[in-house]
Coordinates of C-alpha atoms in Angstrom, one line a residue:
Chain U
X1 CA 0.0 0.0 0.0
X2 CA 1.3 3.6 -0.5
X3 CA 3.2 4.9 2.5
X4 CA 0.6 8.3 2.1
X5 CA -2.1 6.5 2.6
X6 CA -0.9 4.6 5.3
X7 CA 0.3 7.5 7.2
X8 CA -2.7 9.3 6.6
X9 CA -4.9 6.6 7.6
X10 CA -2.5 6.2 11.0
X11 CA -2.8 9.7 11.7
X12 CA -6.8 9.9 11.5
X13 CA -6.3 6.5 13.9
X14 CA -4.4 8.2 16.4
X15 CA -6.7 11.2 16.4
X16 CA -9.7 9.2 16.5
X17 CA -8.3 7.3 19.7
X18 CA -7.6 10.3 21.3
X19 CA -10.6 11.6 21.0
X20 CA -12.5 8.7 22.0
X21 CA -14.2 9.8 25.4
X22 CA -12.9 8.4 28.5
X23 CA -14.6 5.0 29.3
X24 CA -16.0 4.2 26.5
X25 CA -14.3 0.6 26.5
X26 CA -16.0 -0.6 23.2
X27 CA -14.7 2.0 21.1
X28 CA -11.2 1.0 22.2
X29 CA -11.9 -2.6 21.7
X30 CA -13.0 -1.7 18.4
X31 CA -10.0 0.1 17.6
X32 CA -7.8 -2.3 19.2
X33 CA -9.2 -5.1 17.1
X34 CA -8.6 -2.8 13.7
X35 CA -5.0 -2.8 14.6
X36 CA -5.3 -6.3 15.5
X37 CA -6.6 -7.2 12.0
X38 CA -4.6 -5.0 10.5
X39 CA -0.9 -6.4 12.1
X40 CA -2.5 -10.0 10.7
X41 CA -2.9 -8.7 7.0
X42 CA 0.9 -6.8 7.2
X43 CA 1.9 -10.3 9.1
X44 CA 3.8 -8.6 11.6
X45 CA 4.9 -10.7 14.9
X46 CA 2.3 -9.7 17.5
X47 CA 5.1 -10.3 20.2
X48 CA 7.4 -7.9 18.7
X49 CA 4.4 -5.3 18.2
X50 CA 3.8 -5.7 22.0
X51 CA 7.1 -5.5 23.0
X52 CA 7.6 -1.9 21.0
X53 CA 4.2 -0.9 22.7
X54 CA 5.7 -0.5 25.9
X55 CA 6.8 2.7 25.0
X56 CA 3.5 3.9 25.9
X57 CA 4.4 3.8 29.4
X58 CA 5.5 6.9 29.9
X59 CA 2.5 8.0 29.3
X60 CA 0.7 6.4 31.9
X61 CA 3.5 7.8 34.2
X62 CA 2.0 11.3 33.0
X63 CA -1.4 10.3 33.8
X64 CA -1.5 9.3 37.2
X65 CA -1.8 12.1 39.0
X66 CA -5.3 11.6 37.4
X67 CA -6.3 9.2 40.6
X68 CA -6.2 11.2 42.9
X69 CA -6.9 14.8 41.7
X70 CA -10.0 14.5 39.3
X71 CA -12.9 16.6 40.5
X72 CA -15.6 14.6 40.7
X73 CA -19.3 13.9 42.4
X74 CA -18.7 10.3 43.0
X75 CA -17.2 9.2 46.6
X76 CA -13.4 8.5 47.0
X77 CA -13.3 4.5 45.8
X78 CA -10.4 3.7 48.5
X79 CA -9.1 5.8 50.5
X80 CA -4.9 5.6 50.8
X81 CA -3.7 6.5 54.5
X82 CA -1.7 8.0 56.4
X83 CA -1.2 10.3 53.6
X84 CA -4.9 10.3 52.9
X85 CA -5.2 10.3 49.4
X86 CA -8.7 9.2 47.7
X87 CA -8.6 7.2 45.0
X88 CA -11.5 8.6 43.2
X89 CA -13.9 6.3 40.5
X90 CA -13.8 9.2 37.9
X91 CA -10.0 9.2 38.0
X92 CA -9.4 5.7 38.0
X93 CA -11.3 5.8 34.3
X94 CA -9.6 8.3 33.3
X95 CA -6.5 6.9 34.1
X96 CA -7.4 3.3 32.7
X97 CA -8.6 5.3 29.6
X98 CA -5.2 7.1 29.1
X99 CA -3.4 4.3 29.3
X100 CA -5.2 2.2 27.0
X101 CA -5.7 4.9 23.7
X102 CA -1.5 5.3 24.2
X103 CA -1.0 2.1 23.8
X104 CA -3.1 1.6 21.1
X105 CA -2.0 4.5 19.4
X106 CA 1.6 3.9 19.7
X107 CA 0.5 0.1 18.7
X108 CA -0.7 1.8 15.4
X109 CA 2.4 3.9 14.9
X110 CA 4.6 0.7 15.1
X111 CA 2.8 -0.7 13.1
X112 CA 3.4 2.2 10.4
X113 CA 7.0 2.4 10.9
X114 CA 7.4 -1.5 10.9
X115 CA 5.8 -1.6 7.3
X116 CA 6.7 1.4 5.9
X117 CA 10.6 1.9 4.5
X118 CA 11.2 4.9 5.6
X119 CA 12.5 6.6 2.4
X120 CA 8.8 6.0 1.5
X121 CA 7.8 7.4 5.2
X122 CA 9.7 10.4 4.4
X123 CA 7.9 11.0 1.0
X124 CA 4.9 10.7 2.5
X125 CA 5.6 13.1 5.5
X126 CA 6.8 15.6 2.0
X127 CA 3.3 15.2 0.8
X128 CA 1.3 16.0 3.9
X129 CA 3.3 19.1 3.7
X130 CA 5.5 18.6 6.7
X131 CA 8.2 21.1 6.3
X132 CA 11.0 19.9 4.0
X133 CA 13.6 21.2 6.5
X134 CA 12.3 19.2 9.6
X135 CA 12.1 16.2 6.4
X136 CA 15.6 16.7 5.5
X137 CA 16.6 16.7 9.3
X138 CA 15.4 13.6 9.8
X139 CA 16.2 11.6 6.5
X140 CA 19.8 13.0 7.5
X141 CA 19.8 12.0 10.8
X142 CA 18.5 8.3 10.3
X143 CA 21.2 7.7 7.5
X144 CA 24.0 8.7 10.2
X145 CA 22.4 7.1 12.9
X146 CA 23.6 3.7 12.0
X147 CA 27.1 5.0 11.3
X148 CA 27.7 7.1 14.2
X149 CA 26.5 3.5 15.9
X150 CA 29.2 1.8 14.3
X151 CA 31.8 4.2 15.2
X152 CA 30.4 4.1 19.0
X153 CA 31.0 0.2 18.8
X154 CA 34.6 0.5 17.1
X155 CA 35.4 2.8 19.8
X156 CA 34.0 0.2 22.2
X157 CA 36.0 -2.5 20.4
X158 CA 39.2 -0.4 21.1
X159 CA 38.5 0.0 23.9
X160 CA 37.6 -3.6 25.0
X161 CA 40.9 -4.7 22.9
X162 CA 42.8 -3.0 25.4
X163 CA 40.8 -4.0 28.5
X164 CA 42.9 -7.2 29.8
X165 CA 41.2 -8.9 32.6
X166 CA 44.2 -9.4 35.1
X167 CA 43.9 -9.6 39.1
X168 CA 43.9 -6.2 40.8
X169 CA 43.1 -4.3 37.4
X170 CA 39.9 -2.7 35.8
X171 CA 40.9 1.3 37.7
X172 CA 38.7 3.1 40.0
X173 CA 34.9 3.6 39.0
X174 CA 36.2 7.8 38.4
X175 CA 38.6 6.3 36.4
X176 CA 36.0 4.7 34.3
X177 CA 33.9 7.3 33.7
X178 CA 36.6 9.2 32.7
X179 CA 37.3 7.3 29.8
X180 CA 33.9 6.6 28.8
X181 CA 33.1 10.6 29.3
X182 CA 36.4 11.0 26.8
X183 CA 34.9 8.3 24.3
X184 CA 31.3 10.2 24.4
X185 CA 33.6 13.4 23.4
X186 CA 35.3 11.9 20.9
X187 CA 31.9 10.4 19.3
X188 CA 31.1 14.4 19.1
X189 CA 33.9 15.2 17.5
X190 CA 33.7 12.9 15.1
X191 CA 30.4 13.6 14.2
X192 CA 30.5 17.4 14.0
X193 CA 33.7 16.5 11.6
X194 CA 31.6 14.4 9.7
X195 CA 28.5 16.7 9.6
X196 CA 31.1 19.1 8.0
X197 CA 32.1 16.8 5.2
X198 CA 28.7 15.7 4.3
X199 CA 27.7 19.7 4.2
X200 CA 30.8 19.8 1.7
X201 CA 29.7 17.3 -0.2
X202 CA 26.0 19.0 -0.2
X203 CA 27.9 22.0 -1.1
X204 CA 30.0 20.6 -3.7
X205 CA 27.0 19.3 -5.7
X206 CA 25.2 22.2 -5.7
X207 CA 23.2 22.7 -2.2
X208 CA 22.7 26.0 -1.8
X209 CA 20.4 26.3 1.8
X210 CA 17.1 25.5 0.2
X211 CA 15.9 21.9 0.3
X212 CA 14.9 20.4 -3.4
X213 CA 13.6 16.9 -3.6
X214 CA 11.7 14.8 -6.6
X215 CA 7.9 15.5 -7.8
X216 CA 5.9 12.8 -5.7
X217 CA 3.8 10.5 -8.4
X218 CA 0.0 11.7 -7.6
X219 CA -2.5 9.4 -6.1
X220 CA -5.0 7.9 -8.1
X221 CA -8.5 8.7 -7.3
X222 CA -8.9 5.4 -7.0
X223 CA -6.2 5.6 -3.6
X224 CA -8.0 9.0 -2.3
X225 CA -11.8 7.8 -2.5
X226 CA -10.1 4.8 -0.4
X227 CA -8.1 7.1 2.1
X228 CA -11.8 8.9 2.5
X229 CA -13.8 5.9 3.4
X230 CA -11.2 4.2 5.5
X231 CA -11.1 8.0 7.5
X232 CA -14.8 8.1 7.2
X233 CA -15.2 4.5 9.1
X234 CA -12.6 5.7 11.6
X235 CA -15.3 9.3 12.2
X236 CA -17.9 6.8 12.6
X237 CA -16.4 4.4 15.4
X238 CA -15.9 7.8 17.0
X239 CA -19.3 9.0 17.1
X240 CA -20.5 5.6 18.2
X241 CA -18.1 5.6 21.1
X242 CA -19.2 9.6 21.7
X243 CA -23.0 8.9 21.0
X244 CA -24.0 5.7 21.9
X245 CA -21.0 4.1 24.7
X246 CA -19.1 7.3 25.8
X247 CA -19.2 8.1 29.2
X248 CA -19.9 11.9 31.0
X249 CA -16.8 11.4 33.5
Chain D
X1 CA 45.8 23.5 -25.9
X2 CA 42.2 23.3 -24.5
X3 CA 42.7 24.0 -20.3
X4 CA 40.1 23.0 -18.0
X5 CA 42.1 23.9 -15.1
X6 CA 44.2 26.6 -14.4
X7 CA 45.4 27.8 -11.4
X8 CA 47.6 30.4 -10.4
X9 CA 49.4 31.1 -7.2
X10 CA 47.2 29.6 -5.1
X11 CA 47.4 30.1 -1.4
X12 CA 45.5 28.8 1.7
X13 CA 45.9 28.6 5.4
X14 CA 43.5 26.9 7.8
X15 CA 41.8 29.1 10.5
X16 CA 44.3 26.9 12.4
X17 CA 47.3 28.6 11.4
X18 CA 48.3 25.4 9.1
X19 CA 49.7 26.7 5.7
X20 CA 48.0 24.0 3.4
X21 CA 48.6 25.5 0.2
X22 CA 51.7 27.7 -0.9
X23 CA 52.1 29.2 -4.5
X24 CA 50.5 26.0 -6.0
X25 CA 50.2 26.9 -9.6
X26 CA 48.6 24.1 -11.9
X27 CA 47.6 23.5 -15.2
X28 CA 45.4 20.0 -16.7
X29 CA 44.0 19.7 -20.2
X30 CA 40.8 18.7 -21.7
X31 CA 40.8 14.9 -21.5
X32 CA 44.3 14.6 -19.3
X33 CA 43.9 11.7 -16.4
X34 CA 46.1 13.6 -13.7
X35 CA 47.3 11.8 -10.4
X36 CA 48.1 14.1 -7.7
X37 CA 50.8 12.2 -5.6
X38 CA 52.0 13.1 -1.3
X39 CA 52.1 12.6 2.1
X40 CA 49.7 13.0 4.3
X41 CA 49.1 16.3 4.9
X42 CA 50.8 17.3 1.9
X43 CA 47.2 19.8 1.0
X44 CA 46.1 17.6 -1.9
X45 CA 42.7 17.0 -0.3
X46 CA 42.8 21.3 0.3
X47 CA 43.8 21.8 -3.2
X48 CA 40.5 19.6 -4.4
X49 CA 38.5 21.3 -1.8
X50 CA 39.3 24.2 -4.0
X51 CA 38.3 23.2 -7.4
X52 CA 34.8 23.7 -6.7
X53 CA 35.1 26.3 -4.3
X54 CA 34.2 24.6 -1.0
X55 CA 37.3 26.5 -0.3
X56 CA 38.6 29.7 -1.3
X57 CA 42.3 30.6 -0.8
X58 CA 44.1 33.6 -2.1
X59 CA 45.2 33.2 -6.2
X60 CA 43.4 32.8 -9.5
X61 CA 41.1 29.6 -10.5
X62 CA 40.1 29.2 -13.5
X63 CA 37.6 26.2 -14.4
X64 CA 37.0 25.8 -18.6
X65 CA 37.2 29.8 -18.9
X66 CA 35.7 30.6 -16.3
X67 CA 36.8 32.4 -13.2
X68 CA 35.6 30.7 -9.8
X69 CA 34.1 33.2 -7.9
X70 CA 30.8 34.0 -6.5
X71 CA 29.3 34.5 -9.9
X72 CA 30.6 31.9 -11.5
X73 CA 30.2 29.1 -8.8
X74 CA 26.5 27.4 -9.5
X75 CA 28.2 26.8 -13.0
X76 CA 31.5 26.0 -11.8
X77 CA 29.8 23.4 -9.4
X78 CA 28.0 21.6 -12.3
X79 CA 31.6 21.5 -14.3
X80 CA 33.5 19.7 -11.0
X81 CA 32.0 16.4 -9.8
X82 CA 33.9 16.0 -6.4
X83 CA 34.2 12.7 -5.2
X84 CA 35.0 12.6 -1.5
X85 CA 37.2 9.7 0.3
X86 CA 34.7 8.4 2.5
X87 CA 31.4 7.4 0.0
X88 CA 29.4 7.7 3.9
X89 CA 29.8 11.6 3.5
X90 CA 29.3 11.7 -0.1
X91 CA 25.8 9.6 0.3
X92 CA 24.0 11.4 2.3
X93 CA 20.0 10.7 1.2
X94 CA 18.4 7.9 2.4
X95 CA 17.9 6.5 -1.1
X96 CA 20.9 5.3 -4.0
X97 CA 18.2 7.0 -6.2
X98 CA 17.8 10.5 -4.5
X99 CA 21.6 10.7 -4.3
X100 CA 21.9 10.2 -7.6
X101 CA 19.1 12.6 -8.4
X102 CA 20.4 15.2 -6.0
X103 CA 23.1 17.3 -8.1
X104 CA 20.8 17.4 -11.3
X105 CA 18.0 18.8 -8.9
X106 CA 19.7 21.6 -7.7
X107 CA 20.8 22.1 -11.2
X108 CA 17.5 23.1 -11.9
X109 CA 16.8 20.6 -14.2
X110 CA 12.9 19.4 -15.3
X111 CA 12.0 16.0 -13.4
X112 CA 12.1 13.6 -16.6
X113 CA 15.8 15.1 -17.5
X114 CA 16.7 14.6 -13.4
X115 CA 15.1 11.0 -14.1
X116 CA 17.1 10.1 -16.9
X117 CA 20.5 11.3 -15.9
X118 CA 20.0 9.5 -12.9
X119 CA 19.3 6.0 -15.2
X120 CA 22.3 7.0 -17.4
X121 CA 24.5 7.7 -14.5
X122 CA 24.0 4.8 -12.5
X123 CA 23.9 2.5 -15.8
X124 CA 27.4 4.2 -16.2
X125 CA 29.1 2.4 -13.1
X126 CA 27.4 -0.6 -13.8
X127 CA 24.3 -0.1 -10.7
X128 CA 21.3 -0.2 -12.4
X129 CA 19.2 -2.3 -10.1
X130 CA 20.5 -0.5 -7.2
X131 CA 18.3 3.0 -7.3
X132 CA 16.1 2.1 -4.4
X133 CA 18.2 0.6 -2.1
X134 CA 19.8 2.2 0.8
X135 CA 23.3 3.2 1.3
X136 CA 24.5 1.7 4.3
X137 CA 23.7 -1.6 2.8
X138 CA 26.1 -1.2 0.2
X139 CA 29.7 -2.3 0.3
X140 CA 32.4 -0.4 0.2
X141 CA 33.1 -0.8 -3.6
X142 CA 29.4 -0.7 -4.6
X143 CA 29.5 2.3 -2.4
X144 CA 31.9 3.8 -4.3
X145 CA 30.6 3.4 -7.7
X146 CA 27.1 5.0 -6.4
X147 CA 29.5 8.1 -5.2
X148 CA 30.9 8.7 -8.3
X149 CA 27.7 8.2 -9.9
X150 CA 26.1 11.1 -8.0
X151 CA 28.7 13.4 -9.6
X152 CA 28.4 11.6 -13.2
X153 CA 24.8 12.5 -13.2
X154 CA 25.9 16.5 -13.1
X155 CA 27.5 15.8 -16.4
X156 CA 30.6 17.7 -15.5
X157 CA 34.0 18.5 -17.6
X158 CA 35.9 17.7 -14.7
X159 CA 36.0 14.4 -12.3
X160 CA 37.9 15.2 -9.2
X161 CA 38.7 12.2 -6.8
X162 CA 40.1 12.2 -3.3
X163 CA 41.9 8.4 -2.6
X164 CA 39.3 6.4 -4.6
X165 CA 40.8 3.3 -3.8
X166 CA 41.4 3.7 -0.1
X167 CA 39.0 0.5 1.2
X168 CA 38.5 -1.3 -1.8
X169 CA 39.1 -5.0 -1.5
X170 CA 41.3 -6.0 -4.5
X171 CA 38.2 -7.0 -6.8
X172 CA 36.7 -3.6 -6.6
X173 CA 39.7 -2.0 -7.0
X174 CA 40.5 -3.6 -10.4
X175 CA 36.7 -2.9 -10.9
X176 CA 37.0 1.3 -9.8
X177 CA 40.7 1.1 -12.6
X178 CA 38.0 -0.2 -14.9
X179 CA 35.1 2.1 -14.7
X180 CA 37.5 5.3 -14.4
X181 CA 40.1 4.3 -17.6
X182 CA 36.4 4.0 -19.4
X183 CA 35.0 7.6 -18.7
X184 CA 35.7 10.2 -21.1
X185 CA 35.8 13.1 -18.5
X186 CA 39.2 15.1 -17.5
X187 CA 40.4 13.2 -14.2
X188 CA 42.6 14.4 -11.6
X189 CA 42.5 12.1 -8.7
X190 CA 44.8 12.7 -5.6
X191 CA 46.0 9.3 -4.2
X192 CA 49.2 7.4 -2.4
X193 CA 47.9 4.4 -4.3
X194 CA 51.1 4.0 -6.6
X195 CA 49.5 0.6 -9.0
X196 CA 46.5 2.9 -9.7
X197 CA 48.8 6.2 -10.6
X198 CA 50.8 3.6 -13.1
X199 CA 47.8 2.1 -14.8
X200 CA 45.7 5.1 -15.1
X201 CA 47.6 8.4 -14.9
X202 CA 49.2 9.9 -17.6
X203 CA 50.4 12.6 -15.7
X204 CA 51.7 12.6 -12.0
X205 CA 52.1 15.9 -9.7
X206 CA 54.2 15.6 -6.3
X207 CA 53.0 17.9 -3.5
X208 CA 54.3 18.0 0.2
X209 CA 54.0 20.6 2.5
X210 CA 51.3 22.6 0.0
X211 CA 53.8 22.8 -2.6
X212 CA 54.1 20.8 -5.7
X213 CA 57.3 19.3 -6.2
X214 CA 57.5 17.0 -9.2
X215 CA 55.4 17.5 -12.2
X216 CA 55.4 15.1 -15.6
X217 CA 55.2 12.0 -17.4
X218 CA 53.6 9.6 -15.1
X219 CA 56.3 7.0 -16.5
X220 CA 59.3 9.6 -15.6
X221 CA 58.0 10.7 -11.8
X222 CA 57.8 7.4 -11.0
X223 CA 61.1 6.5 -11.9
X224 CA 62.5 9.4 -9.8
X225 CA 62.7 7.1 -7.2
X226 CA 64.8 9.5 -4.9
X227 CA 62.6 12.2 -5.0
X228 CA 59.5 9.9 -3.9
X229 CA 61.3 8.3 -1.0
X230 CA 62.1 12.0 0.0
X231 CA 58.7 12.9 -0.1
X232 CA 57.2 10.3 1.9
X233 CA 56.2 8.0 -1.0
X234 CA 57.3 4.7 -2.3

């Protein structure tokens, strides 16, 4: 599938779980079971897409305070002492509800990014009219990334090569991170000397501080009545979970 | 004689205080394969720097008539294809295709013209298939043909190569002798690799210290063997 549509139809997703009303425990089972479906058809390992959803936990660090602080009508579920803090019904759903439309929603984005070359992730940020500076940024910086990893691990190597295990060696923990604080300069160095090269080479082919890329080929209308419906479907789960299953918490 | 190059006292010192360049006056011909022989440190990688102006020292460049200076350097650009050392900081897009395709852009070119020279450029160096792959899964050699073809694809008079062997295994380096005897572009190509100098140079310059000290007959500088052993080459 084109990576446009893909992103585009992601995008609505993660909007459309967000905006899902807090509670409403169908429409995220609903959505949930999209992505579902939708890891079968790309055949992606469930256990990997799991594993990568963890990183919505930070977001459910962001959300506690949601426990104990949400106004509400309803009496304190449990009360926590001696600090006395009440665990209030109306926050716990909240709470649940955060947690759950960030993990599906990151579950939906790793998805994307697991299916999607990004070369073809990047033409279809170009399209949606990201701007071409933050695009170029980040082409840039994920074709370095891996080479700045392998000169981190050479350095490593070296470093490891000339690590002999005898009794009474190894130096003081200071020591240590002295070495490893000169290694993390030295990564710097080489990588603002290596950010100046590759400006050269920009340079030397004709870069002149504006970013120029290829036409994109243009969807088909075939591809955009498809994108419609497939957002349409997503507005329609939504109003479902607002209408009909949404909570007033 | 038709000159493509032609330099005249030229003169640069890093911000450093390093004098990388002193008086270096040089002239290459239409067509002429030119190997530019020293030491480390000896300014040949400044001196290239210069051809396109990604540096500017103090003296007169001339690039097929025309002066390099501000005016001139969009034009001068698409005459010089610099090749750098490392292919990792000449490929810099996350595509073999969009490399290829990125001096031809800025050239202003019309999309089926960028397309084409993009085809012809990588069909050049013998990397056809290779336009959607990404460049840290090349190797070294492939990665090197892909580099030169992102300067090929500019068209340009001039080829200008820092140590385009340096990495090669020995297949792609009899492969790299191959491709570069077979393109019709004026070559200067600044290397300690003394095989490569033999089989495809048909003139050799000696630099050290930002100077150049021997200049002639491929065939005759490397017989001087004296004068390479006293400037660091062998």
């Amino acid at each position: 599938m084109d990576a446009r549509l893909k992103l585009a139809f992601t995008l609505g997703f993660i909007l459309t779980t967000s905006l899902a009303p807090p509670g409403s425990w169908v429409t995220y089972l609903l959505l949930w079971t999209l992505v579902l479906s939708l890891v079968q058809l790309a055949q992606v390992q469930i256990g990997f897409l799991m594993r990568r959803s963890l990183l919505a936990l930070p977001f459910a660090l962001a959300a506690l305070p949601q426990l104990f602080t949400h106004q509400g009508t309803m009496p304190p579920a449990i009360t926590l002492s001696p600090v006395h803090l009440d665990l209030l019904a109306p926050g716990v759903i909240r709470f649940f509800s955060i947690l759950l439309k960030s993990w599906i929603s990151v579950q939906a984005a790793v998805l994307l990014v697991t299916t999607t070359p990004l070369p073809e992730l990047l033409m279809a940020l170009r399209w949606l009219h990201v701007p071409q500076l933050l695009v170029a940024i980040t082409a840039l910086m994920w074709r370095y990334l891996v080479v700045l990893v392998d000169e981190a691990k050479c350095l490593l190597t070296s470093r490891n090569a000339r690590s002999p295990s005898l009794p009474g060696s190894g130096g003081s923990l200071f020591w240590r991170g002295h070495v490893t604080g000169g290694m993390a300069g030295s990564l710097l160095l080489r990588s603002i000397e290596r950010s100046e090269r590759v400006f050269s080479a920009m340079q030397a082919r004709g870069y002149d501080g504006e970013i120029r890329s290829l036409p994109r080929p243009v969807l088909s209308r075939k591809q955009i009545i498809f994108l419609w419906l497939a957002l349409l479907g997503l507005a329609v789960v939504l109003v479902i979970g607002t209408l009909v299953m949404g909570r007033a918490v | 004689m038709n000159q493509v190059v032609d330099i005249q006292e030229l003169n640069y010192t890093y911000p450093d205080g390093n004098a990388a360049l002193r008086a270096v006056s040089l002239q290459i011909t239409a067509g002429e394969k030119v190997a530019l022989l020293g030491p480390n440190g000896a300014g040949k990688s400044t001196l290239l720097l210069h051809l396109n102006g990604i540096l500017t020292g103090s003296g007169k460049i001339n690039i097929c008539g025309l002066e390099l200076n501000k005016t001139n350097l969009g034009r001068i650009r698409a005459l010089v294809g610099l090749v750098f050392q490392n292919p990792d900081d000449q490929l810099f897009s996350p595509t073999v295709n969009d490399d290829v395709a990125y001096g031809p852009l800025y050239m202003g070119l019309a999309p089926e013209e960028v397309e084409r020279r993009t085809r012809q450029a990588l069909a050049a160096v013998h990397m056809e298939g290779f336009a959607p792959r990404m460049p840290y899964h090349l190797s070294s050699g492939e990665k090197k043909r892909i580099a030169i073809a992102t300067v090929l694809s500019m068209q340009p008079e001039i080829l200008v190569l820092d140590e385009p062997s340096a990495g090669l295994d020995p297949r792609a380096r009899r492969e790299l002798i191959s491709l570069l005897t077979g393109l019709p572009q004026t070559l200067l190509l600044a290397t300690h690799d003394m095989a490569l100098v033999r089989e495809l140079a048909q003139r050799a310059i000696v630099m050290d210290r930002g100077e150049i000290v021997a200049n002639g007959v491929t065939g005759e500088i490397l017989a001087k063997r004296e004068v390479l052993a006293e400037h660091g080459l062998e």
